[in-house]
Structure formats: C-alpha cells, structure tokens
CSV table of C-alpha atoms in Angstrom, one decimal:
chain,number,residue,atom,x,y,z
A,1,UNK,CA,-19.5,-13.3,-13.8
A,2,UNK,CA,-17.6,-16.1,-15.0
A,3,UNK,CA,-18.3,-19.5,-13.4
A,4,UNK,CA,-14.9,-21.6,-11.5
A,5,UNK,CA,-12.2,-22.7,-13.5
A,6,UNK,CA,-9.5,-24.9,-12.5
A,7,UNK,CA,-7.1,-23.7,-14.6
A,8,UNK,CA,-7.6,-20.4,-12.3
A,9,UNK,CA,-5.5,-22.3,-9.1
A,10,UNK,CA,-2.5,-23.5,-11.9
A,11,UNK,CA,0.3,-21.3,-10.5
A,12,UNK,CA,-1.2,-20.9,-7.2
A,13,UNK,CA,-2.2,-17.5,-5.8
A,14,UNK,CA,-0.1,-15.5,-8.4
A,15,UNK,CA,-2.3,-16.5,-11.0
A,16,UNK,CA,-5.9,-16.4,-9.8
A,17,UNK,CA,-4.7,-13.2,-7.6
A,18,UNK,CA,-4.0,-11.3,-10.7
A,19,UNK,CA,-7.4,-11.2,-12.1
A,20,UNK,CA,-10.2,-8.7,-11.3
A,21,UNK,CA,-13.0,-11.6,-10.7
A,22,UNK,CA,-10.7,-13.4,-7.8
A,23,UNK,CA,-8.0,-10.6,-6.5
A,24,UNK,CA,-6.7,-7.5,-6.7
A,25,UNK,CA,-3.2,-7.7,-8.1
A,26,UNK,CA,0.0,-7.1,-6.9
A,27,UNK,CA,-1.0,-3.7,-5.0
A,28,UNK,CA,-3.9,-5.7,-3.4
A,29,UNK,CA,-1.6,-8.7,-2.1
A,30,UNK,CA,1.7,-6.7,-1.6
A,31,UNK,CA,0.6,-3.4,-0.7
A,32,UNK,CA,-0.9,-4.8,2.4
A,33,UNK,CA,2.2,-5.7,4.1
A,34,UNK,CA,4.5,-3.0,2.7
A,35,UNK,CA,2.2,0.2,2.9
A,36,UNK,CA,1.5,-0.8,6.4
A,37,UNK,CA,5.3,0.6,7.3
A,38,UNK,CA,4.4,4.1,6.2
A,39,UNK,CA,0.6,3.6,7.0
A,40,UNK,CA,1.4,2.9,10.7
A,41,UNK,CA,4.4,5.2,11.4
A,42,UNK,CA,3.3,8.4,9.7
A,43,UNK,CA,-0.3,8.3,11.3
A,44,UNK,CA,-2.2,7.6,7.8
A,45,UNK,CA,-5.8,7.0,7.3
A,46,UNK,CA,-7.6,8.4,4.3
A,47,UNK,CA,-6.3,9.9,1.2
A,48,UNK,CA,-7.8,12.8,-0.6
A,49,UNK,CA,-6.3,11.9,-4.2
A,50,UNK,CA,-5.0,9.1,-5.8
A,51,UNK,CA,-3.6,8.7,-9.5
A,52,UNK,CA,-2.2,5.7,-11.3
A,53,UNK,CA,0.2,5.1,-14.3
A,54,UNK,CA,0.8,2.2,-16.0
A,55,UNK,CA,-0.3,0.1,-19.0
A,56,UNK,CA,-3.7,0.6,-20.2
A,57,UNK,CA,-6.8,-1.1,-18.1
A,58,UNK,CA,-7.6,-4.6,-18.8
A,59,UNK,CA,-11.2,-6.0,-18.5
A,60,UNK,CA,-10.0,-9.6,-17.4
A,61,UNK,CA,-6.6,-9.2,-15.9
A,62,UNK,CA,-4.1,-6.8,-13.3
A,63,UNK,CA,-1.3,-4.6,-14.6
A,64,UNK,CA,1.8,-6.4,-14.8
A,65,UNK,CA,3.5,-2.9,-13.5
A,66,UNK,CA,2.1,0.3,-12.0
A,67,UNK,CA,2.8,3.4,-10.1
A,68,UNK,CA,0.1,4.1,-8.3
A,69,UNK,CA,0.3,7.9,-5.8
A,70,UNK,CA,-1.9,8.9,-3.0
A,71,UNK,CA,-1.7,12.3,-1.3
A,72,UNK,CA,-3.0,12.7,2.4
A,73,UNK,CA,-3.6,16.1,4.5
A,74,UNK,CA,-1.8,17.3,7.4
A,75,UNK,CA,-2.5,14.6,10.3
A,76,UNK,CA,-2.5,16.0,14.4
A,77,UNK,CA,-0.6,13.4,16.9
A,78,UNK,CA,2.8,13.6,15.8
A,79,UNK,CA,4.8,16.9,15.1
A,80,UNK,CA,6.0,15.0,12.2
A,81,UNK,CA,2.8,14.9,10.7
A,82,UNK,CA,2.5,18.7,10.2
A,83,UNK,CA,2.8,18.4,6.5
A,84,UNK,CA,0.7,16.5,3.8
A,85,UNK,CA,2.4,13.8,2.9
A,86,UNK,CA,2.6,11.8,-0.6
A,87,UNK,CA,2.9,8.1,-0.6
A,88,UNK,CA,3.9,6.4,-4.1
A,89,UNK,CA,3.9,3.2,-5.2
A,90,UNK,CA,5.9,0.5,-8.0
A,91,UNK,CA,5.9,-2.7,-9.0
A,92,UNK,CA,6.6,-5.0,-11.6
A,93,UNK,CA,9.3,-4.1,-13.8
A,94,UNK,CA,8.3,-0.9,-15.4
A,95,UNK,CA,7.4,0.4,-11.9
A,96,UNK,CA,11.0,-0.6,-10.4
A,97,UNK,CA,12.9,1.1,-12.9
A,98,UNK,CA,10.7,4.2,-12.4
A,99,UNK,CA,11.3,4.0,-8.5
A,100,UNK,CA,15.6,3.1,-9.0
A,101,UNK,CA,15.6,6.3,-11.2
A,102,UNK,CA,14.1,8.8,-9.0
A,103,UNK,CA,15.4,6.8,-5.2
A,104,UNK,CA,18.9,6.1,-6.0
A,105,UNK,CA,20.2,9.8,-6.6
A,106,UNK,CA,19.1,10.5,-3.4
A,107,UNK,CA,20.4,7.8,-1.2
A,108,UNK,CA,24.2,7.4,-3.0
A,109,UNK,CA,26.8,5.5,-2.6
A,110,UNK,CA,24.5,3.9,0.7
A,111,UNK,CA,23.4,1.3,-1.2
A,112,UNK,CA,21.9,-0.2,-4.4
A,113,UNK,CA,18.3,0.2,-4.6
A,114,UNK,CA,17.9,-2.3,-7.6
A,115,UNK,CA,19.2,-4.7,-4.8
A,116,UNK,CA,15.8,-4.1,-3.0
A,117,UNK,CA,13.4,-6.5,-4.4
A,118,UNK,CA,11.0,-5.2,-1.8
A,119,UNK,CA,11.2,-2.4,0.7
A,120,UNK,CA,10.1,1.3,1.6
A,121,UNK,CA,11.3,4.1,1.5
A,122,UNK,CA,10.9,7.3,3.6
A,123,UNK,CA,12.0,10.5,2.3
A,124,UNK,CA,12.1,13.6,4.6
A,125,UNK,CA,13.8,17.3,4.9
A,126,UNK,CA,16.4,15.8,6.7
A,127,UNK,CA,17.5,12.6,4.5
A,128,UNK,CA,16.5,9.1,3.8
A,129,UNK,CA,15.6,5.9,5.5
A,130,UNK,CA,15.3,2.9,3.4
A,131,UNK,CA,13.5,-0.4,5.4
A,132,UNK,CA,12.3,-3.6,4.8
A,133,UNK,CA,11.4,-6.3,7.5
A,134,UNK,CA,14.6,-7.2,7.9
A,135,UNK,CA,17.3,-4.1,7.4
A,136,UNK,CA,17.2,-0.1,6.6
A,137,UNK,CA,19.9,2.5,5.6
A,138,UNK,CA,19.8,6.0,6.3
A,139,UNK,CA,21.0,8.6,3.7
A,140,UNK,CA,23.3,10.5,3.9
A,141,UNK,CA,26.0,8.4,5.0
A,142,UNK,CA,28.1,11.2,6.2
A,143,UNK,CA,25.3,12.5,8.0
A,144,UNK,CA,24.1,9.9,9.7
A,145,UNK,CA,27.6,8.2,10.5
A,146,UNK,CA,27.3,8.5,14.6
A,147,UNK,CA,23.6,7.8,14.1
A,148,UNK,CA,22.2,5.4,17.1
A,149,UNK,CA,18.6,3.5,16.7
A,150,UNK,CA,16.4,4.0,19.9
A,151,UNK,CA,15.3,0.9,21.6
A,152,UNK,CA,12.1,-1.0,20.7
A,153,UNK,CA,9.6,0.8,22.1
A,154,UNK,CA,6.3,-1.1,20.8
A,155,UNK,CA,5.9,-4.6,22.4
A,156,UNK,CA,6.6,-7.6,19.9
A,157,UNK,CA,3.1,-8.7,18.5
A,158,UNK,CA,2.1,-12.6,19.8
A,159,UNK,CA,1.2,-13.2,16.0
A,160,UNK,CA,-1.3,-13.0,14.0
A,161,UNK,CA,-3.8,-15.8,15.4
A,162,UNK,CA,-2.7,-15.5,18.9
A,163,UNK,CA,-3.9,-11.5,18.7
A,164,UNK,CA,-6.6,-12.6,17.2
A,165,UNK,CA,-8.0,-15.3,20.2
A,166,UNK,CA,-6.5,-13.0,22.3
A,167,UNK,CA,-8.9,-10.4,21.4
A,168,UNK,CA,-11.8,-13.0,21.2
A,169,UNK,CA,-11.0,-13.7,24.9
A,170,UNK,CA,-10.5,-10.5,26.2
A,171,UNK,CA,-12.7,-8.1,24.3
A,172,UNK,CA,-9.9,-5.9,23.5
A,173,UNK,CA,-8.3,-5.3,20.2
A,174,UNK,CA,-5.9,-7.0,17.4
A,175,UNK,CA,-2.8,-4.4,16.2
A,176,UNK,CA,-4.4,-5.2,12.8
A,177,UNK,CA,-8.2,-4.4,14.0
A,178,UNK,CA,-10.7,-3.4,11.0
A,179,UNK,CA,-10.3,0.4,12.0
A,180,UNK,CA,-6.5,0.5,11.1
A,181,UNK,CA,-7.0,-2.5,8.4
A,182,UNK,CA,-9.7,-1.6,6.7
A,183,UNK,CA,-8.5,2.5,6.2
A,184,UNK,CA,-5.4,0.4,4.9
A,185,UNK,CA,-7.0,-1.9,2.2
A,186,UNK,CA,-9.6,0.6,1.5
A,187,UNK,CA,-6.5,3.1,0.4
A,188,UNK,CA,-4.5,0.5,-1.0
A,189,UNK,CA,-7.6,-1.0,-3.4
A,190,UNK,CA,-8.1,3.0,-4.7
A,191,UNK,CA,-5.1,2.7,-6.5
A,192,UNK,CA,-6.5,0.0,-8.2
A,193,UNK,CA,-9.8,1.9,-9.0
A,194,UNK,CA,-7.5,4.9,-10.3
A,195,UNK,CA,-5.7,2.4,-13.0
A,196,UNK,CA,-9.2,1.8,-14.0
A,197,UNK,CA,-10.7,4.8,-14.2
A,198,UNK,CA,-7.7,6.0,-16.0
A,199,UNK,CA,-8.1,9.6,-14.6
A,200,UNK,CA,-7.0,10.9,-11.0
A,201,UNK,CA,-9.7,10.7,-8.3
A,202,UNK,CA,-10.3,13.0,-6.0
A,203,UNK,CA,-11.7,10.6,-3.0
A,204,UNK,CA,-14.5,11.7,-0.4
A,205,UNK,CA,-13.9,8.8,2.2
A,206,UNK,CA,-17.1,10.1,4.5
A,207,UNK,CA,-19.2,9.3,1.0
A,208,UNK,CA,-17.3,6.5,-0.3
A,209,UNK,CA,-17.0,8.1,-3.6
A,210,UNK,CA,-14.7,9.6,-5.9
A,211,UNK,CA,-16.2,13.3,-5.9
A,212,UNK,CA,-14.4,14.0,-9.9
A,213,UNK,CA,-15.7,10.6,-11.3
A,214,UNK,CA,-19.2,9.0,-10.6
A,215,UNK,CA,-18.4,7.0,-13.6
A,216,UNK,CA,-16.1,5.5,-11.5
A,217,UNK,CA,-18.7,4.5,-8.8
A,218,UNK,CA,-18.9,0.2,-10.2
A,219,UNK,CA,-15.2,-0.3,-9.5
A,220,UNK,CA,-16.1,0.8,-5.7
A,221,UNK,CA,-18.3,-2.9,-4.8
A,222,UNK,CA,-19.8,-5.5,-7.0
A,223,UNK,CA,-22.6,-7.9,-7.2
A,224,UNK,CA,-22.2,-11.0,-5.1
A,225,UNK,CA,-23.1,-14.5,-6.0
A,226,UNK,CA,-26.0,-15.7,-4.1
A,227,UNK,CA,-25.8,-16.5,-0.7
A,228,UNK,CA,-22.1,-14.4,-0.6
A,229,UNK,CA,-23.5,-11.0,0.5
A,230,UNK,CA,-22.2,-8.9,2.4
C-alpha cells in the first residue's frame, strides 16, 4: 500500500479513479449509472457468471477498454423475466468498436450508434430499444412506426439528498437503498475481478465467492489502513 501522492488528484477523478489502490475504473464509475437502466427494469440482482476481455491485467492501473459479460437466471415478477438474460458491457475505444460492430446491424438505418457516446441497449425477440437519460430509438423502424410510449408511471425521484433525509425522517427507504445498490455495485465490481483473474467466474453470491477460482478470493476485499475498517 502505497502512501498519498498528490500527483494522484492531477486530472481530477479520472486519474486517481483509474487506479486499483483509489477506484475502480471506468466500469466502477460509469457502470453505476448506466447498468442501473437494465438493472432496475429487467428485475436483476445477482449474476451467476461473469467473463472479461480486454488488455492484459495491470498491477497498478485500470484497463483503458473492456468488455466485461454477466449472465443472470430466470427472475419471477415480470413475465418478461422468464428467460436468463445476458448483460454486456464496453468502454473505452477498443470496447466501442466491439459494441458499434455487433449493435448497429441490428438497429439500421434508426440511427448511428457511434453517435452514442454513452447509452444502453436492450435487445429482445421482438426488436431493439436504444436509451440514454435523455432519448431512445426503437428498432425496427418499420415496426415500430405507430409505436406510442405509455405515460410515466414511477413518480419523479425528489433527488438524491432529499431521498436520502427523507428516509432519515421517515424511516422508510431511498430508490437507491443498499439492497438494490449494493446487488448493483457488487455485480458491476465482478467484472472488474474477471479482468483480473483473467478466467470466467462462476459466482456463488450466498458465499461471496467465485466457486471456479479461489485464487481469485484477494480481489474480493482488501486490507484497510488503520482506523478505516470496515
């Protein structure tokens, strides 16, 4: 463990955040806000596999790119859960070219996925919905040409902190409380651990542990500096 440097903060958080000792890289900052679309609407919790490709592991630093896949069993609550479903994710510049290749044959003339600098896509039996926070498109055109949204249905969030003293004041519960968030992180930071490993993990989430790969037991927690235990 390497004591504080200041050179660490030069380049704010997308510097120090791309190192093992201090953050989690690009999956650990993005993937929070972006897996959350598919995490929330398609009822996921834990994983049973997760595999990574990308450059080779570094000791010190975060890959620049990665494509990082998770596959989760059947879920009860929605009809639409029925089926296992496989989440994948890119980034960096390696990563979108991989994702362009295999998203825009499917979605056409709809639109230009190398115009996405961020987004998700959902790809069912029946087509393809591409979102962000702002926009989607639905593919095929011709298919979904008459196609009208349903109203909002889930009640605007107050924001972050005013959920959060809400809930202080109330007892009751933040949209982002520790049961949903920390299922979320928890999957999102095994990607990470995959990269590492450098082999496909077969995850037990009751144990904690990758089943296939004790080895990879370290990359799971970490020593704290005194008085920082948790």
């Amino acid at each position: 463990m390497r004591p504080y440097n200041a050179l660490y903060w030069k380049g704010g958080n997308l510097n120090w955040n791309r190192r093992w000792e201090l953050g989690n890289g690009v999956l650990g900052d993005m993937g929070s806000h972006l897996i959350d679309l598919p995490f929330w609407a398609l009822g996921l919790h834990r994983p049973t596999s997760v595999v990574s490709e990308g450059p080779a592991a570094d000791e010190i630093a975060c890959p620049p790119w990665q494509m990082a896949t998770w596959e989760h069993p059947a879920r009860s609550g929605n009809p639409n859960w029925a089926e296992p479903t496989k989440l994948v994710w890119y980034h960096g510049a390696e990563g979108m070219r991989h994702r362009s290749e295999y998203l825009q044959p499917l979605v056409g003339d709809v639109t230009k996925i190398d115009d996405w600098s961020i987004g998700v896509a959902f790809i069912g039996p029946q087509g393809v919905l591409v979102a962000d926070y702002g926009k989607w498109v639905l593919a095929p055109q011709e298919k979904f040409a008459d196609f009208e949204p349903p109203k909002p249905f889930i009640e605007p969030s107050l924001g972050h902190y005013q959920e959060w003293i809400h809930a202080a004041k109330t007892g009751g519960e933040s949209l982002c409380n520790f049961s949903y968030s920390g299922a979320l992180i928890e999957h999102n930071l095994l990607g990470n651990v995959a990269h590492r490993a450098g082999k496909q993990l077969q995850w037990d989430a009751a144990a904690l542990a990758a089943s296939n790969a004790p080895e990879a037991a370290w990359l799971l927690t970490k020593e704290y500096r005194d008085g920082w235990g948790v």
